[in-house]
mmCIF file of C-alpha atoms and ligand atoms in Angstrom:
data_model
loop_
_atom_site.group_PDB
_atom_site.id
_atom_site.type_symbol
_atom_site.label_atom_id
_atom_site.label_comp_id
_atom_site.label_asym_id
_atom_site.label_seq_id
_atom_site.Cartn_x
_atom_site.Cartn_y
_atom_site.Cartn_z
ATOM 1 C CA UNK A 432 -69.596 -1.100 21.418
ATOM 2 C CA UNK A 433 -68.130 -1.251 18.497
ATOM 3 C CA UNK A 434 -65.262 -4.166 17.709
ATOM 4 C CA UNK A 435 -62.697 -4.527 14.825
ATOM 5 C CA UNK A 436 -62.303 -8.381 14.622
ATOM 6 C CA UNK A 437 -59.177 -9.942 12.501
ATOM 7 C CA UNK A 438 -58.752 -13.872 11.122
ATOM 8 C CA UNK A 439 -55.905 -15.139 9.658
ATOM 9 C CA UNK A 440 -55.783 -18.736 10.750
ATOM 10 C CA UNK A 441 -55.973 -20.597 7.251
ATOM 11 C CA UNK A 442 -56.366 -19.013 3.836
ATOM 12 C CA UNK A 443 -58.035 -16.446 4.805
ATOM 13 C CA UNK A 444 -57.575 -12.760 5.425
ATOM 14 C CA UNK A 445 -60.376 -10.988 6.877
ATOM 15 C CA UNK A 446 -61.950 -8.202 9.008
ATOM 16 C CA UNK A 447 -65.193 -7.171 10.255
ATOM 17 C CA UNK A 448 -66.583 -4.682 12.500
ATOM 18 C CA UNK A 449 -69.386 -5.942 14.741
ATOM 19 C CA UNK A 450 -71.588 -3.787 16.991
ATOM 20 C CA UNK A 451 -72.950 -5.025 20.670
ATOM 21 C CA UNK A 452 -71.788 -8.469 19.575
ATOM 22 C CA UNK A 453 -74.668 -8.989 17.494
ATOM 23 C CA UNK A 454 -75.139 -6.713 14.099
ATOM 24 C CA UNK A 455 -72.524 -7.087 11.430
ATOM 25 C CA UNK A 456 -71.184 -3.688 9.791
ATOM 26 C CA UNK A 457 -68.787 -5.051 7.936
ATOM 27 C CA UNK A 458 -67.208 -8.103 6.663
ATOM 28 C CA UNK A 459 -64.199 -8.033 4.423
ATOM 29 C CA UNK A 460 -62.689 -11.513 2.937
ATOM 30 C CA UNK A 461 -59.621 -11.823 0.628
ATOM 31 C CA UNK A 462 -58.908 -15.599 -0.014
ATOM 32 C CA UNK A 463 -55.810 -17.208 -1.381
ATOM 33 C CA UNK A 464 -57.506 -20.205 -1.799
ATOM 34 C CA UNK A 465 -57.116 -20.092 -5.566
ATOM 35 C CA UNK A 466 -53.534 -20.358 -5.065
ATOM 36 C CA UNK A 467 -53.111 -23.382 -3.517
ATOM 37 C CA UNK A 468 -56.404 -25.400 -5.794
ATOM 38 C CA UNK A 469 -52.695 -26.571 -7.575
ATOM 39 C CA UNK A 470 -51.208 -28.448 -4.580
ATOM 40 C CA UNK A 471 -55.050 -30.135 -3.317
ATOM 41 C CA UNK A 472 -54.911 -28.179 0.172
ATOM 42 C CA UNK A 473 -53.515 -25.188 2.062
ATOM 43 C CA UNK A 474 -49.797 -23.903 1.674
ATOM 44 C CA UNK A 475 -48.874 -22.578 4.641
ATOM 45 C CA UNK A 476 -45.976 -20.298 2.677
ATOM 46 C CA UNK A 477 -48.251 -18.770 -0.168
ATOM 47 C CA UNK A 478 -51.089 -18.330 2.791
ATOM 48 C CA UNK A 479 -48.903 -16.502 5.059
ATOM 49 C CA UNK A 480 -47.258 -14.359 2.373
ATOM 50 C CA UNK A 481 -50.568 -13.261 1.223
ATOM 51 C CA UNK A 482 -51.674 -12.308 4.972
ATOM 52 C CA UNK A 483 -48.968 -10.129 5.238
ATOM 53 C CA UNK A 484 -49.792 -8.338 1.793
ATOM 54 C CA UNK A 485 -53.789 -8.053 2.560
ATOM 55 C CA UNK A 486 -54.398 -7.237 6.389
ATOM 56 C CA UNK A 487 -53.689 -3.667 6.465
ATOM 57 C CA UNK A 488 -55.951 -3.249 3.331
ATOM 58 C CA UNK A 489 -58.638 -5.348 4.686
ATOM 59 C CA UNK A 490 -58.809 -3.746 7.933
ATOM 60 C CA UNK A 491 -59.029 -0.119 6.205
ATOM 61 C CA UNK A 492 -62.156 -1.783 3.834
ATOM 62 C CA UNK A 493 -64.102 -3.303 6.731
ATOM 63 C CA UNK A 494 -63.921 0.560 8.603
ATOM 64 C CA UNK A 495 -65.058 1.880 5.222
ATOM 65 C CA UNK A 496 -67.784 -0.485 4.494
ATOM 66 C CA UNK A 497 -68.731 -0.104 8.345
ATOM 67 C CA UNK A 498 -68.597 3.728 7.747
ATOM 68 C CA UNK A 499 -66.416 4.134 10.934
ATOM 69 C CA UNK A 500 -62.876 5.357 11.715
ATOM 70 C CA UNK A 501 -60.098 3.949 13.886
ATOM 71 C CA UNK A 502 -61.306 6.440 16.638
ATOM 72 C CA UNK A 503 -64.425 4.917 17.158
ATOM 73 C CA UNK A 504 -63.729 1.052 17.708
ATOM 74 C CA UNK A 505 -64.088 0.357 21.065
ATOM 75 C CA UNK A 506 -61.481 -2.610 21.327
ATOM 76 C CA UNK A 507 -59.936 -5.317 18.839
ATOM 77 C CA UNK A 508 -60.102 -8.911 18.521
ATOM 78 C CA UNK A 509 -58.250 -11.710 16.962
ATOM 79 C CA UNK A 510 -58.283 -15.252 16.697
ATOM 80 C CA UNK A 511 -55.058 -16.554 18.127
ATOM 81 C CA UNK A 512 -55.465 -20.381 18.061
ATOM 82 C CA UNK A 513 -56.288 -22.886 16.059
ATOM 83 C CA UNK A 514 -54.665 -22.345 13.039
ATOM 84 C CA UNK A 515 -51.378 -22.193 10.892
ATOM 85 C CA UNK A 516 -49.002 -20.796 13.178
ATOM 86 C CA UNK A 517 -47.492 -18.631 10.515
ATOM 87 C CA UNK A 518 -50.825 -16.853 9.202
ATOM 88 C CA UNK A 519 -52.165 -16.677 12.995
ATOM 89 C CA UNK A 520 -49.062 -14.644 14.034
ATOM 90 C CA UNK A 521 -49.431 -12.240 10.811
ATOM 91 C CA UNK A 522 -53.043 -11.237 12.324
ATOM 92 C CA UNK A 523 -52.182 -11.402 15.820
ATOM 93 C CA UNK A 524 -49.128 -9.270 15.450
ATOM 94 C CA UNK A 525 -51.033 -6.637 13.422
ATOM 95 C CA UNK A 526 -54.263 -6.873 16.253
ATOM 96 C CA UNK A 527 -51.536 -6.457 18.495
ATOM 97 C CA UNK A 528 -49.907 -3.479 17.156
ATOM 98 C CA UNK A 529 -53.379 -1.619 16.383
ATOM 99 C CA UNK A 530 -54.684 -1.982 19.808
ATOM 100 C CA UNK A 531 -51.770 -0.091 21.179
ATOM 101 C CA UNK A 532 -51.553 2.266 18.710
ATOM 102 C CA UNK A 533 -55.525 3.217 19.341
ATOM 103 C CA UNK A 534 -54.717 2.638 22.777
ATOM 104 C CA UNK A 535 -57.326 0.194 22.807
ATOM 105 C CA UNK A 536 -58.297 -3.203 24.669
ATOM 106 C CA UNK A 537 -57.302 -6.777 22.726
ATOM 107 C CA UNK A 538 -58.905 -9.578 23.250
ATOM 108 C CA UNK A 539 -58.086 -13.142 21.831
ATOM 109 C CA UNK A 540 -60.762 -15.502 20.787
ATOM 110 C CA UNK A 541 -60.730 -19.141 20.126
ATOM 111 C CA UNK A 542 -61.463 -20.243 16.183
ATOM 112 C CA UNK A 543 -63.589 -22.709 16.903
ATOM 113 C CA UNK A 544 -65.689 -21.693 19.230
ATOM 114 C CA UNK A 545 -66.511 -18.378 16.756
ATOM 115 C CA UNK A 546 -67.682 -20.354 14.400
ATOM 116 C CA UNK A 547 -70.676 -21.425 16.624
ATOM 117 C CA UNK A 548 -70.645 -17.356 17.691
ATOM 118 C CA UNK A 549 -71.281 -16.876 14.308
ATOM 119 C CA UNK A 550 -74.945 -18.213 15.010
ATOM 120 C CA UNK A 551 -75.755 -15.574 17.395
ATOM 121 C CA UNK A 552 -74.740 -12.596 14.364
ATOM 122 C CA UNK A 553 -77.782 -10.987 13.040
ATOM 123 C CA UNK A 554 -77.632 -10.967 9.877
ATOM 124 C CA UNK A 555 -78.298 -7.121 8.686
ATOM 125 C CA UNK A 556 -81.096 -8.014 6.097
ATOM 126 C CA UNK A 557 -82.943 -10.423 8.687
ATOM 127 C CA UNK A 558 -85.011 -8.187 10.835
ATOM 128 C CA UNK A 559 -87.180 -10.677 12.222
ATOM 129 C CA UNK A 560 -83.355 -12.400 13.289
ATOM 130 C CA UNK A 561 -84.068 -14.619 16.985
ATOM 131 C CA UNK A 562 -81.121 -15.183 18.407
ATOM 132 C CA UNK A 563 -80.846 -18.583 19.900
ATOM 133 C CA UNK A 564 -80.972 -19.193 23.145
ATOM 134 C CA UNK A 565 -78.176 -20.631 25.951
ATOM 135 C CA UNK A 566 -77.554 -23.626 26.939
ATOM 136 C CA UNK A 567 -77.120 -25.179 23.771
ATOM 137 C CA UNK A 568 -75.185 -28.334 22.179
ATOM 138 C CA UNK A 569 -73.132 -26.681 19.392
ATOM 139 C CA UNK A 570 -71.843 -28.532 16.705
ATOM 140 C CA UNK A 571 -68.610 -27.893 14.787
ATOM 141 C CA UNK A 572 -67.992 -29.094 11.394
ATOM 142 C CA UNK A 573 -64.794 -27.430 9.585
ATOM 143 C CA UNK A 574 -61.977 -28.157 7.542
ATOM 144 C CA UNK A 575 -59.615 -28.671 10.932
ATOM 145 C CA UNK A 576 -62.322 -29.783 13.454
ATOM 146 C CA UNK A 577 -65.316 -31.998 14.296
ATOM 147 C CA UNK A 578 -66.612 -31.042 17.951
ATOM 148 C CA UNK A 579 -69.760 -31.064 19.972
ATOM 149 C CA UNK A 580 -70.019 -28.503 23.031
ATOM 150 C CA UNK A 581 -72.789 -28.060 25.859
ATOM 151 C CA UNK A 582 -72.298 -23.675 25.649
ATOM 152 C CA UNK A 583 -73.641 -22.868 28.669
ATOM 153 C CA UNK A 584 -72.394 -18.858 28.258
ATOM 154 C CA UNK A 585 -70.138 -17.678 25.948
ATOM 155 C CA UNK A 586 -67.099 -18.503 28.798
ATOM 156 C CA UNK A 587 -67.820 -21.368 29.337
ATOM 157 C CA UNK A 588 -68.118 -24.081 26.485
ATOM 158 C CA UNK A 589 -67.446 -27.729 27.679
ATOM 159 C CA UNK A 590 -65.863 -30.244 25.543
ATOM 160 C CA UNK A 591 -68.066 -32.819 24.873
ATOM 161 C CA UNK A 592 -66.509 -34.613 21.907
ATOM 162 C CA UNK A 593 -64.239 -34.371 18.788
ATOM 163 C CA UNK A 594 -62.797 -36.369 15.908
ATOM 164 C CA UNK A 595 -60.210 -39.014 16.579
ATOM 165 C CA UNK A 596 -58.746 -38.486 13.124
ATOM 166 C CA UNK A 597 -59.993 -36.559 10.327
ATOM 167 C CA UNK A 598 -62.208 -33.681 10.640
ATOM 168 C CA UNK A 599 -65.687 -33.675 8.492
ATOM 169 C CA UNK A 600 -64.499 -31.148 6.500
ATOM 170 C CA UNK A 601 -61.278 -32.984 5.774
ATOM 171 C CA UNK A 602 -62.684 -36.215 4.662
ATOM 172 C CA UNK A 603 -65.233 -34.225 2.553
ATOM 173 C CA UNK A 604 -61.545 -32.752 0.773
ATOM 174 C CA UNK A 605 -60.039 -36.168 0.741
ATOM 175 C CA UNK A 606 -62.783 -38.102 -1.040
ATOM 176 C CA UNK A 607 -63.096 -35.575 -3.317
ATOM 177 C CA UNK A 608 -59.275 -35.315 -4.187
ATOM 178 C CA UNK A 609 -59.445 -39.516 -4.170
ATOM 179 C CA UNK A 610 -62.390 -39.116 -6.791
ATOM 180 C CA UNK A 611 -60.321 -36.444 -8.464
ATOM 181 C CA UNK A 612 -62.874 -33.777 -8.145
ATOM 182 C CA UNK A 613 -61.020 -30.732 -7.025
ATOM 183 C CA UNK A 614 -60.571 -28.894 -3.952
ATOM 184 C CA UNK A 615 -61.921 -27.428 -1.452
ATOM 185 C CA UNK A 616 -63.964 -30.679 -1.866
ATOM 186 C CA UNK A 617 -66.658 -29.781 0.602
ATOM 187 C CA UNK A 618 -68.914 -27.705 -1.811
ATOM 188 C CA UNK A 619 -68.465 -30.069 -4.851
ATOM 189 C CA UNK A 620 -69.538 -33.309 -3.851
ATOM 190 C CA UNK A 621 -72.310 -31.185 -1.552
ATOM 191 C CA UNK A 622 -73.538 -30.195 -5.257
ATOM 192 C CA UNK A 623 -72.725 -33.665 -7.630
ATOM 193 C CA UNK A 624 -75.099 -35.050 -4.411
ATOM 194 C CA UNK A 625 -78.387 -33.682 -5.747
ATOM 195 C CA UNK A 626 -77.987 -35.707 -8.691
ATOM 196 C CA UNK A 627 -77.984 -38.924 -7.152
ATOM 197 C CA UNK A 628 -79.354 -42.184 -8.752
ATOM 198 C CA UNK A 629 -80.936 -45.067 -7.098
ATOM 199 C CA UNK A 630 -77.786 -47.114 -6.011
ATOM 200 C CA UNK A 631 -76.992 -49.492 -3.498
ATOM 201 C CA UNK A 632 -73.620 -48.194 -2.986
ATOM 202 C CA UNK A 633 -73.408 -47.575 0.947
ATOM 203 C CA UNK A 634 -70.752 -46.651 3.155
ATOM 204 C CA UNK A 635 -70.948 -46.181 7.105
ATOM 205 C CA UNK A 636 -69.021 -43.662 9.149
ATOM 206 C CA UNK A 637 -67.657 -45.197 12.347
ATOM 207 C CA UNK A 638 -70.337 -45.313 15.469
ATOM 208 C CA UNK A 639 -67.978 -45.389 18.338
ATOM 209 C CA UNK A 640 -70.545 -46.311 20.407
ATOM 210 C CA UNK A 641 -70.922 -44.783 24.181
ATOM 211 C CA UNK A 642 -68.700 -41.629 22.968
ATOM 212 C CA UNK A 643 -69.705 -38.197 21.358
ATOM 213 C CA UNK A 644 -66.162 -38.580 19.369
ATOM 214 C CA UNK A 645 -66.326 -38.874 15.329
ATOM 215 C CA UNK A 646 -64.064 -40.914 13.217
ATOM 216 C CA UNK A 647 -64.199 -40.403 9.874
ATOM 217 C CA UNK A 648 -60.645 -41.912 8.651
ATOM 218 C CA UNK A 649 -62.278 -45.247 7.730
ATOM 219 C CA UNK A 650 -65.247 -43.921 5.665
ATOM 220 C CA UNK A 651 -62.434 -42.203 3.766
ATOM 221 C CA UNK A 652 -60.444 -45.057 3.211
ATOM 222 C CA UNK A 653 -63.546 -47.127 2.069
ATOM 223 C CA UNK A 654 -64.144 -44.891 -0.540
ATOM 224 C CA UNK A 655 -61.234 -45.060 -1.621
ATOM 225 C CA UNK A 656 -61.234 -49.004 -1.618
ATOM 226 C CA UNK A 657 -64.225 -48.710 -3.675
ATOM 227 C CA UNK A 658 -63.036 -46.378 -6.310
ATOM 228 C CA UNK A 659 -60.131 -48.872 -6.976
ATOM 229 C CA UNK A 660 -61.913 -51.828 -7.089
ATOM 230 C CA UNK A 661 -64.944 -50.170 -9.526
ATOM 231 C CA UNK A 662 -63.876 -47.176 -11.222
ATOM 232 C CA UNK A 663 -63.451 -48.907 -14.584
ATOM 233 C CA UNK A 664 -67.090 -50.205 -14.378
ATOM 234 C CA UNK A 665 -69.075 -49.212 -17.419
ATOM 235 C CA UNK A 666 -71.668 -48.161 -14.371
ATOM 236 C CA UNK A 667 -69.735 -46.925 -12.143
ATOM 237 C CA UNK A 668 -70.882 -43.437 -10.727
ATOM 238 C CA UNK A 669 -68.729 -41.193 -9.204
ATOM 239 C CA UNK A 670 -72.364 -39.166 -7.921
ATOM 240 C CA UNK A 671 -73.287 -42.010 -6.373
ATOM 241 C CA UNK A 672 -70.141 -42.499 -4.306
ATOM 242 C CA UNK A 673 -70.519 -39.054 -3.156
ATOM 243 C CA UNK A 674 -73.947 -39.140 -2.350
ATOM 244 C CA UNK A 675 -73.391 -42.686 -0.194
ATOM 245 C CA UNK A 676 -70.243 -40.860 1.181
ATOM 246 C CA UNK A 677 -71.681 -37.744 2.111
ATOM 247 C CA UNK A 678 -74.894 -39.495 3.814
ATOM 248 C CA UNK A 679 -72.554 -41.437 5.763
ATOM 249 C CA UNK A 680 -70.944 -38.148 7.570
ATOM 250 C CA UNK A 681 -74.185 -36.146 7.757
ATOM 251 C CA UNK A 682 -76.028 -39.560 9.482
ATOM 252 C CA UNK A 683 -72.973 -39.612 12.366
ATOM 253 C CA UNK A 684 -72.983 -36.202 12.689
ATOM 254 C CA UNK A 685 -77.489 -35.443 13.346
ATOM 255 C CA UNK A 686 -77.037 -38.923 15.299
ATOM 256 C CA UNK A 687 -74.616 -37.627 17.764
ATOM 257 C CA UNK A 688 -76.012 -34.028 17.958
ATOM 258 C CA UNK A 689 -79.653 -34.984 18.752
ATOM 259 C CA UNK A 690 -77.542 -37.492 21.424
ATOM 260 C CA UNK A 691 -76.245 -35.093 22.696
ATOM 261 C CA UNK A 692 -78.827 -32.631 22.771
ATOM 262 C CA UNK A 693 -80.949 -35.696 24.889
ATOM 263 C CA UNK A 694 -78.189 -36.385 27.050
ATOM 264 C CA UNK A 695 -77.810 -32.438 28.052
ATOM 265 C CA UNK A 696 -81.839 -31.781 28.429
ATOM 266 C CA UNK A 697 -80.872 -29.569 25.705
ATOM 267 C CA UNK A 698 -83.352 -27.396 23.506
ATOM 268 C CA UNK A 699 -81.505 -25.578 21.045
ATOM 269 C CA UNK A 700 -78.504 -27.254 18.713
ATOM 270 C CA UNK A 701 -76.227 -24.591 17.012
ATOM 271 C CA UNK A 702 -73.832 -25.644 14.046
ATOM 272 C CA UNK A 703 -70.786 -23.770 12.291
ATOM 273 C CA UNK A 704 -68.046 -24.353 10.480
ATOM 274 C CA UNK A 705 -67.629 -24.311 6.265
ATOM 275 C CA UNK A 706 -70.082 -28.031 6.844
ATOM 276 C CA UNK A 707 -72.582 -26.349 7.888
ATOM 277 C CA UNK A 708 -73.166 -24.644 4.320
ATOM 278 C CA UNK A 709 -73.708 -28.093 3.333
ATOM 279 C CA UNK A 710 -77.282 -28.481 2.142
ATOM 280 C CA UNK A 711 -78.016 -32.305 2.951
ATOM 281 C CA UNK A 712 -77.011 -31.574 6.436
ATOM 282 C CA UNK A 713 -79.243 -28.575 6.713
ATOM 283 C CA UNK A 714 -81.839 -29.836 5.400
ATOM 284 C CA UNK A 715 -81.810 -33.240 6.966
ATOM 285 C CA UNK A 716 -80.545 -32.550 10.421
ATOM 286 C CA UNK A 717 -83.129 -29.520 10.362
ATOM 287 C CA UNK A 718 -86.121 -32.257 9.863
ATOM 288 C CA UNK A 719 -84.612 -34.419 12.824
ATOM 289 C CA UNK A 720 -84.168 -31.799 15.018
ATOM 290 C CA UNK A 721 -87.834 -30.932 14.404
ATOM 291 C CA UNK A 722 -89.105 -34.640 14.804
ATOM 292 C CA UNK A 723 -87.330 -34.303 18.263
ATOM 293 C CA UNK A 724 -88.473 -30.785 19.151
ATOM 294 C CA UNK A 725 -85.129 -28.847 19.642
ATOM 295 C CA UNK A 726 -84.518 -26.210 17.612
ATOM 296 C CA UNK A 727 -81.601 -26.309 15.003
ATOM 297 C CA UNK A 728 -79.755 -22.747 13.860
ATOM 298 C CA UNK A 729 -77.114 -22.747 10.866
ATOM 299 C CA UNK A 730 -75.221 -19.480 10.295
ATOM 300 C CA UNK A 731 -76.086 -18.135 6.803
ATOM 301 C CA UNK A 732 -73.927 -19.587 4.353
ATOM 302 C CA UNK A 733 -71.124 -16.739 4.082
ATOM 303 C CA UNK A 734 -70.937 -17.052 7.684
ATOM 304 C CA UNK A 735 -70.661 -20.593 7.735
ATOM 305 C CA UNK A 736 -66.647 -20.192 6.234
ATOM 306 C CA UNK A 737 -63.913 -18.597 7.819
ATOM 307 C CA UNK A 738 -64.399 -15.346 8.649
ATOM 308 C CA UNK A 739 -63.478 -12.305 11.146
ATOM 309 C CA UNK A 740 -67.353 -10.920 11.730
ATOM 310 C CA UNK A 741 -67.829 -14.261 14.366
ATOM 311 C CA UNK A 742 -64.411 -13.466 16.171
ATOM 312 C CA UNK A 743 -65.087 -9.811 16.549
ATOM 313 C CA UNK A 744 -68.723 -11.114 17.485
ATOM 314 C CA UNK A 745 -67.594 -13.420 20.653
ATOM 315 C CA UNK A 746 -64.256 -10.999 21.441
ATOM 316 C CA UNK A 747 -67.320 -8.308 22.480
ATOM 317 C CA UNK A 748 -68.351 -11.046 25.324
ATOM 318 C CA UNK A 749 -64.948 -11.028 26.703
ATOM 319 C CA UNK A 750 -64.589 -7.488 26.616
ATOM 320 C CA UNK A 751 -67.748 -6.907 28.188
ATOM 321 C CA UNK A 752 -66.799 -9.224 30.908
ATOM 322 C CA UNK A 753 -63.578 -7.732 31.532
ATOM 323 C CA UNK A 754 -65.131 -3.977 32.059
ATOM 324 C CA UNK A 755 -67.329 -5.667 34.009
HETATM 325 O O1 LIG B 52 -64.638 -23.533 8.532
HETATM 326 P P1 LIG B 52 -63.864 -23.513 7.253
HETATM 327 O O2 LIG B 52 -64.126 -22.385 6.287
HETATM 328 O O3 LIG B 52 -62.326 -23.546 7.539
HETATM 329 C C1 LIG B 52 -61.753 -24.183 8.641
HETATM 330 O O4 LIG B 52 -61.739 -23.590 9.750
HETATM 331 O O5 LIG B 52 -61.332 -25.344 8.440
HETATM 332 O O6 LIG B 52 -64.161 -24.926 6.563
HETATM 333 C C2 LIG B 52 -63.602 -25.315 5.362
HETATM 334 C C3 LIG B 52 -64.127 -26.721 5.070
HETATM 335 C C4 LIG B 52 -63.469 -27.371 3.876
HETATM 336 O O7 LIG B 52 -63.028 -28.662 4.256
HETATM 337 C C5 LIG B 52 -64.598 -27.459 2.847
HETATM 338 O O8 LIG B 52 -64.501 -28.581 1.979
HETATM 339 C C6 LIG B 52 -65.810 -27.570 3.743
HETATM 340 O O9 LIG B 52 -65.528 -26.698 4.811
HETATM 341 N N1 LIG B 52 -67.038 -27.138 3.061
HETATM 342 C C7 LIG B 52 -68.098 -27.960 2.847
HETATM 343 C C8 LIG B 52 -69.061 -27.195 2.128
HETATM 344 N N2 LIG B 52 -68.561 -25.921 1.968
HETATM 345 C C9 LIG B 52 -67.328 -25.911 2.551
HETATM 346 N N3 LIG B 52 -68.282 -29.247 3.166
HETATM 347 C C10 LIG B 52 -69.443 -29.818 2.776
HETATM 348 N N4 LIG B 52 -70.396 -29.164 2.071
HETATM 349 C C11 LIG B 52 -70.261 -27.856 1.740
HETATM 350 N N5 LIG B 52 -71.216 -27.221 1.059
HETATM 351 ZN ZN1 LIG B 53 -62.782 -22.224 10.405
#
């Protein structure tokens, strides 16, 4: 079965076609993200302007890249929450409109929750791809959300917990825009890191003890503290803040995953969101996931960011179970 899946819920205009849920055909991105570097996050005017302009030419490249036409998608899906409300309703009004026109089903998927779909994508150069296997603890890290599920099928994820304030993601943006780094922020202090320096500089995400929920609002704000207070030092290292800050997040976040993982008798820990491109935590959460025998899956890295090839991905399940 073949499915056309469409995102529009941030910058990001994109379709994909995606076969049995599983091998990706075709994955077509336009970002407007240059647009908005200016302003230090996401315009929800520009973003939604742009959606408008792109979808119907992104739709038409991820058939041609898939080498398929309209008459052989089986059904459409979209993501339809979270997101900017303006750029969800450009892609959700065009899913919409193409479903009936091909007289086709339409299914609506949840953002989030495709981003831990995206896990369960083969990857069309991988052939000796496993797909992981349910129940799981999965593990979102994006620019909106911080959230650990127990996915026992793809209906039924349960809420386990989620940030009280800022999302990973978001605090990776913030520091960086406090440091004056740039934005997306994620990806930058992810690559100053490597060059660390043997510092004493430290910083300590919130623990909220007894919970599976993050906070991440006060290692933000201590960074910020910090860069006041020693930014004119002849020493002072802006690498070395990021590293400490980074190490912070990553700790909370392998902490509360193998936690939960424990907790839920729990073998296999999946993680998505744009985060999960971020090397320390693959590489670190990978070796503690190993010292505790479960086994860890990231998506690959283009995977990891917003795209349409995870939505079209889960939308098959629903499909499938509404034939069914
Ligand atoms: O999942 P995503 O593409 O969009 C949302 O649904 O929010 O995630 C975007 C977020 C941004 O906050 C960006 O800074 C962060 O992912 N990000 C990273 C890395 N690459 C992207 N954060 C840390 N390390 C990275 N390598
Ligand atoms: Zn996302």
């Amino acid at each position: 079965m073949n499915i056309l899946g469409i995102e529009t819920s941030c910058d990001e205009t994109a379709a994909a076609v995606v076969k049995d849920g599983k091998t990706v055909l075709s994955n077509v991105i336009i970002s407007s993200l240059k647009e908005h570097k200016k302003y230090g996050g996401i315009i929800p005017e520009i973003a939604s302007r742009r959606q408008l302009e792109y979808i119907n030419l992104v739709a038409q490249k991820a058939l041609k890249n898939a080498k398929l036409k309209l008459q052989n998608i089986d059904a459409v899906a979209v993501t339809n929450s979270p997101g900017l409300v303006g750029s969800l309703l450009v892609g959700i009004s065009f899913a919409r409109a193409l479903s009936f026109a091909i007289d086709k089903p339409l299914v609506e998927v949840d953002h989030i929750k495709a981003h831990l779909y995206a896990n369960f994508l083969f990857p069309v150069k991988d052939k000796k791809f496993e797909s992981p296997v349910l129940p799981a603890i999965g593990l979102v890290v994006s620019g909106g959300h911080t959230s650990l599920y127990h996915i026992k099928k793809f209906f039924s994820f349960k809420l386990l917990g989620e940030t009280r304030d800022d999302a990973a993601g978001e605090a990776f943006d913030k520091v960086a825009r406090i440091l004056e780094l740039g934005y997306p922020g994620g990806p930058i202090i992810d690559r100053l890191s490597k060059q660390v320096e043997p510092s004493d500089i430290r910083f300590k995400s919130a623990e909220l003890k007894d919970s599976f929920d993050f906070s991440f609002s006060g290692v933000k704000t201590a960074v910020l503290y910090h860069h006041r207070e020693h930014k004119q030092e002849k020493n002072f290292s802006v690498i070395n803040v990021c590293h400490a800050f980074q190490k912070s997040v990553i700790d909370i976040l392998i902490k509360k995953s193998v936690l939960a993982c424990q907790k839920f008798k729990t073998k296999t820990l999946v993680v998505g969101g744009g985060v999960a491109a971020n090397s320390a935590l693959r590489c670190c959460l990978t070796k503690e996931a190993q010292l505790n025998n479960i086994n860890v899956c990231f998506p690959v890295t283009n995977l990891c960011m917003d795209n349409a090839a995870m939505i079209a991905g889960l939308g098959f399940h629903f499909v499938k179970k509404a034939k069914a």
